[in-house]
Coordinates of C-alpha atoms and ligand atoms in Angstrom, one line a residue:
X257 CA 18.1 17.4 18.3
X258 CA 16.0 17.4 15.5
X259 CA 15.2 20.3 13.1
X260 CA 11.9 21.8 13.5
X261 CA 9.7 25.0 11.8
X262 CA 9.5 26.6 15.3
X263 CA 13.3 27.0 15.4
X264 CA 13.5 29.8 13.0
X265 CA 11.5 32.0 15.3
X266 CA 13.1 31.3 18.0
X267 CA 16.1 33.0 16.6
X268 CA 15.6 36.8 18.3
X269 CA 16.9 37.9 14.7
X270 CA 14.4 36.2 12.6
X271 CA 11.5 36.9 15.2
X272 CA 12.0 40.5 15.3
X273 CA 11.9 40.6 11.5
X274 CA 8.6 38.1 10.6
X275 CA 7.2 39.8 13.6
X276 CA 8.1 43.4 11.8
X277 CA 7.1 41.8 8.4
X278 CA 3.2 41.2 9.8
X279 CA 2.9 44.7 10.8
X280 CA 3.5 45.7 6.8
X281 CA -0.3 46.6 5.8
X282 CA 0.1 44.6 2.8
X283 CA 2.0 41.8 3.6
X284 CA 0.8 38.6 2.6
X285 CA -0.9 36.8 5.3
X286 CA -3.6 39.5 5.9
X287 CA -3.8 40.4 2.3
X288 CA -4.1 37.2 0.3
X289 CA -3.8 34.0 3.7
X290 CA -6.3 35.5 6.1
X291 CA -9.0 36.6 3.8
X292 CA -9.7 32.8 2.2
X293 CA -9.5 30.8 6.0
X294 CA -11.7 33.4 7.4
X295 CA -14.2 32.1 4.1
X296 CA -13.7 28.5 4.3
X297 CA -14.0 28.6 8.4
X298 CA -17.5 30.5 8.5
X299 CA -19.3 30.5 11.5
X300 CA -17.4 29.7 14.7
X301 CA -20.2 30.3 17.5
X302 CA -20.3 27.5 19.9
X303 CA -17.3 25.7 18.4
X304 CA -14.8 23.9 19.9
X305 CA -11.5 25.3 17.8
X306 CA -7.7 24.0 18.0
X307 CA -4.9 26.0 15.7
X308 CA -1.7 24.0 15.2
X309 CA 1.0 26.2 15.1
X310 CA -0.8 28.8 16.2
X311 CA 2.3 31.8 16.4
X312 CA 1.3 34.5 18.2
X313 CA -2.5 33.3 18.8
X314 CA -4.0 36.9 17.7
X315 CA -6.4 35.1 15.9
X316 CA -8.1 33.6 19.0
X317 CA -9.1 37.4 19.0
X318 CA -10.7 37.5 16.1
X319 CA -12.5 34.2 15.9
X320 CA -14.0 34.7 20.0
X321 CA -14.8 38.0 19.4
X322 CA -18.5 38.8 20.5
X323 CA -20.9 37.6 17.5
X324 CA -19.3 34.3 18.2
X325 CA -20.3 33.8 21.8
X326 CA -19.6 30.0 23.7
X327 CA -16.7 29.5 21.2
X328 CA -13.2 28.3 22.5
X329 CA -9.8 28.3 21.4
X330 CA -7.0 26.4 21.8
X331 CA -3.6 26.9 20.2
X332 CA -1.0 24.5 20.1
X333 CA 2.8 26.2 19.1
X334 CA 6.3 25.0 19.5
X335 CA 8.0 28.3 19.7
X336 CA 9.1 30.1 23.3
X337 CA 9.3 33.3 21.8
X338 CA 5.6 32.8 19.8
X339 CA 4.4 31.3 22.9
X340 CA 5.1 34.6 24.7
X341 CA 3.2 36.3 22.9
X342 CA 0.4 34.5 22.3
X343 CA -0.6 33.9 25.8
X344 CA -0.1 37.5 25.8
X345 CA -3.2 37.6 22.9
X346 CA -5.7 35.6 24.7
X347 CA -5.5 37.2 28.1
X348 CA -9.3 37.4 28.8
X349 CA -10.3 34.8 26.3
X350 CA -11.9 31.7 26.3
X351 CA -8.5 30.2 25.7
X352 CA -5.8 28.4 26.0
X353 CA -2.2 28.1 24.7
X354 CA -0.2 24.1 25.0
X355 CA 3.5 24.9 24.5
X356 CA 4.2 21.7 22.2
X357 CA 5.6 20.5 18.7
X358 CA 2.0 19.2 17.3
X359 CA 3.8 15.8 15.6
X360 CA 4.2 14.9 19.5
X361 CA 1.2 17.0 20.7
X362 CA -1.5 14.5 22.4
X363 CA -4.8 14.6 20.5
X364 CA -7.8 14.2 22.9
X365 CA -10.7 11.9 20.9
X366 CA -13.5 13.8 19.8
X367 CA -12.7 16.8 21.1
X368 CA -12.9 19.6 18.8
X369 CA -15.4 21.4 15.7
X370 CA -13.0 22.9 14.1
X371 CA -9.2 22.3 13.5
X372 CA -7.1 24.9 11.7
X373 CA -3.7 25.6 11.3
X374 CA -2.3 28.4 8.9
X375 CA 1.2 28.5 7.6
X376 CA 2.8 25.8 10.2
X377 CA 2.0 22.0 8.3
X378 CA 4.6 23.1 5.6
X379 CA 7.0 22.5 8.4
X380 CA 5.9 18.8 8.9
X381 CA 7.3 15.8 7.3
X382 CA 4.9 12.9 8.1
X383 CA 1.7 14.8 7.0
X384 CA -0.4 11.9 7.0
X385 CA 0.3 11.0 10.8
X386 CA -0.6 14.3 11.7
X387 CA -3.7 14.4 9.7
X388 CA -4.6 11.3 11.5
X389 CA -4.4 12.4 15.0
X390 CA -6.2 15.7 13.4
X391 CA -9.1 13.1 12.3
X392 CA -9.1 11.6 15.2
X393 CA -9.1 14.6 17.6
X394 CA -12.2 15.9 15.6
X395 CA -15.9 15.6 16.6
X396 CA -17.8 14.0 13.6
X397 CA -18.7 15.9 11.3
X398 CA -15.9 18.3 12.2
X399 CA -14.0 20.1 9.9
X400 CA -10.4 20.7 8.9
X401 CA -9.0 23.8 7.1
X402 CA -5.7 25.1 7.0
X403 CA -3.1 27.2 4.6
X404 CA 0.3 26.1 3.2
X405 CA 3.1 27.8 1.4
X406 CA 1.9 26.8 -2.0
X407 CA 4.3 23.9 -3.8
X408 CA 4.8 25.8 -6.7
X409 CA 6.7 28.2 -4.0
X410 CA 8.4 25.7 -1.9
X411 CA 9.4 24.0 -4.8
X412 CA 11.4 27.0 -6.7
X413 CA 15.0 27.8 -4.6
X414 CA 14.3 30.7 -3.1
X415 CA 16.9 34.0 -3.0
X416 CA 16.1 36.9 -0.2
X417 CA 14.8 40.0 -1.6
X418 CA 11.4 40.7 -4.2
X419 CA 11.5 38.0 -6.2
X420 CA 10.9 39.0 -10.1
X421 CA 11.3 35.5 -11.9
X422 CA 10.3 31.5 -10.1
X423 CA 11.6 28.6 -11.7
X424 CA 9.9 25.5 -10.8
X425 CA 11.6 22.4 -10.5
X426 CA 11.7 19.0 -9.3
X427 CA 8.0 19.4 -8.6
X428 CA 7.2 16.1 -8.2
X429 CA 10.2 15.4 -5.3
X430 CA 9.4 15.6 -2.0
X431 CA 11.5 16.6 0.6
X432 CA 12.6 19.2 2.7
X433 CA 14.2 22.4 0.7
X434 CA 16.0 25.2 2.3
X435 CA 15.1 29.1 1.9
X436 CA 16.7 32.1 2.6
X437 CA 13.9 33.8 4.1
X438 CA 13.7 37.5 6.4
X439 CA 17.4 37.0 6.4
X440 CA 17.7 33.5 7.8
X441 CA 17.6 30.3 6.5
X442 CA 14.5 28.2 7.0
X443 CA 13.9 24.2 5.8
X444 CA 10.6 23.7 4.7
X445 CA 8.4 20.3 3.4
X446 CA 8.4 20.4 -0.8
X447 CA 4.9 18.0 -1.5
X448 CA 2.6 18.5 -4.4
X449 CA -0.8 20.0 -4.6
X450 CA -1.7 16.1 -5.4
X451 CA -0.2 14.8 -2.5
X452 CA -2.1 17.1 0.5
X453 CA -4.8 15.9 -1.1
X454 CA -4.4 12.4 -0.9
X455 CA -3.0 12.3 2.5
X456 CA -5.9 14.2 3.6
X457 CA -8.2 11.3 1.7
X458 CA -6.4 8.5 3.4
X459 CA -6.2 9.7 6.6
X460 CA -10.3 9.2 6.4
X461 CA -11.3 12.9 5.2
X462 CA -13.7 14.0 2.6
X463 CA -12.3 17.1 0.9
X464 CA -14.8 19.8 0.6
X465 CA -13.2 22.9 -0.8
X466 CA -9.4 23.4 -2.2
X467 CA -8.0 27.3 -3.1
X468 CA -5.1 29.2 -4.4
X469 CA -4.6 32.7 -2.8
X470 CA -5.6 34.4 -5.6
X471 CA -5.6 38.4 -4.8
X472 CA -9.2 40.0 -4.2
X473 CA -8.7 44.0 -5.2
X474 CA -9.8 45.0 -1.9
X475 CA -7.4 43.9 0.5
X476 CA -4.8 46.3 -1.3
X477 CA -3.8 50.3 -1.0
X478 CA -1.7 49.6 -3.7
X479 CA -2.3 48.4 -7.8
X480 CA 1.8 47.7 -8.0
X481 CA 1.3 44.9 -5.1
X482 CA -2.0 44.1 -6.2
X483 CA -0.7 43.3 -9.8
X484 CA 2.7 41.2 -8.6
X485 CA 0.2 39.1 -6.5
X486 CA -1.7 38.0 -9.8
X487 CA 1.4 36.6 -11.0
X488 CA 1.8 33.7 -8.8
X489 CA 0.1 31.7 -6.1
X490 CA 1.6 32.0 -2.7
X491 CA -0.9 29.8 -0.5
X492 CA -2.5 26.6 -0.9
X493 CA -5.8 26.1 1.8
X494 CA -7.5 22.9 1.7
X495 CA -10.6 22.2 4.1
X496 CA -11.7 18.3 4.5
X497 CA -14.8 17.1 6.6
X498 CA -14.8 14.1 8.9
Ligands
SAM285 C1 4.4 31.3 9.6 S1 4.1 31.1 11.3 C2 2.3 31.3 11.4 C3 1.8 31.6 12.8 C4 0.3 31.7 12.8 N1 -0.4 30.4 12.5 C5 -0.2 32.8 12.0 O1 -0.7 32.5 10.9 O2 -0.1 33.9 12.4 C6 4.4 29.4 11.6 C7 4.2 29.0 13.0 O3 4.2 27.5 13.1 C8 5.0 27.2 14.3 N2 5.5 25.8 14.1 C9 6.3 25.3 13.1 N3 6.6 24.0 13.3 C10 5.8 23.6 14.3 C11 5.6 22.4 15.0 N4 6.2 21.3 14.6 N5 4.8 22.3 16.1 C12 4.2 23.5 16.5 N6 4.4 24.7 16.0 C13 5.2 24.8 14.9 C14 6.1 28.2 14.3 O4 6.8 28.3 15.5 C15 5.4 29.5 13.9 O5 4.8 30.1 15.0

């Protein structure tokens, strides 16, 4: 069977710990990630929203809570143990989780607003496929946004533990590289900054608005984590308009 990015949480071991991990009030993802999609998403009232790789769906929370009434959510994921819990999250919601790997997913025409998909297309190898059906499954007019691990991460080799040096290397080839990550090993998709971009242009998208996650002083308790997020860029977020 192939390899895919959902198979790392559906180890218990590594579940338990990135599930641990997001309860940190620093880490990363609520920090530096969370902060720039909720920006470059905006308004969600009345849209029609799909997340690829969508983990443990709290975020349909967040986007259908009350100011943004007639909103709906669907979340596509390929992990049993993050599908759990995310139909746990949008009990009561306007929503609905696809249990699915979202290379194979089928893309309804026209059907959606707003696409997003945070953390989970550094797991794909044929990008430009998926931004396809992604271009194709949006209403016109529609927009795309989503977060990677940023290449000049998945590019350095990556030993567990605080990191205090990156070396990065090889930049320009593309491929799958494996980390040592929460304790396990995890294979994600090494592309440049250059080449989201592009796919994103040839798949028929007009890109509106790229970022780096650079850290905003009020997300943080702390000056020590504050000040090692200024030294490098963990996330890349692109948003594209059809
Ligand atoms: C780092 S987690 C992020 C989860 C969620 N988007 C969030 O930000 O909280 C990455 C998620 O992508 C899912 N994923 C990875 N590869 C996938 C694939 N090919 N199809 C569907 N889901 C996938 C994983 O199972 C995991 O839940």
């Amino acid at each position: 069977m192939k390899d895919r990015g959902s198979d790392f949480y559906d180890d218990q071991a590594n579940f338990e710990k990135y599930m641990e991990r997001r309860k940190w009030q620093e880490n990363a993802n609520d920090t530096l990630e969370k902060p720039v999609m909720l920006e470059l998403i905006g308004d969600v009232a009345g849209k029609n929203i799909l997340d690829l790789g969508c983990g443990d769906a709290r975020f349909a929370a967040e986007l259908l809570s009350r100011e943004r009434e007639g909103a709906t959510y669907t979340g596509v994921e390929g992990s049993v143990n993050m599908i759990q819990a995310a139909n746990k999250s949008v009990k009561g919601l306007n929503a609905r989780i696809e249990q699915a790997f979202m290379e194979e997913w089928t893309y309804p025409a026209g059907a959606y607003d707003l696409v997003i998909s945070r953390l989970a297309v550094h797991y794909i190898e044929d990008v430009e496929s998926l931004f396809c059906n992604i271009y194709n499954t949006l209403k016109e007019n529609g927009t795309f946004v989503f977060s990677v691990e940023h290449p000049v991460i998945t590019s350095t080799l990556q030993p567990s533990g605080t990191r205090t040096d990156w070396v990065v290397d090889q930049y320009f080839v593309e491929g799958y590289r494996e980390q040592q990550w929460l304790g396990g090993s995890v294979k994600k998709m090494h592309r440049s900054i250059e080449s989201y971009f592009m796919a994103l242009q040839r798949a028929g998208f007009r890109v509106e608005h790229l970022r780096e996650s650079a850290p905003q002083r009020a997300y943080f308790v702390n000056e020590e984590t504050y000040l090692r997020r200024q030294r490098i860029p963990l996330f890349l977020f692109l948003s594209a308009r059809k």
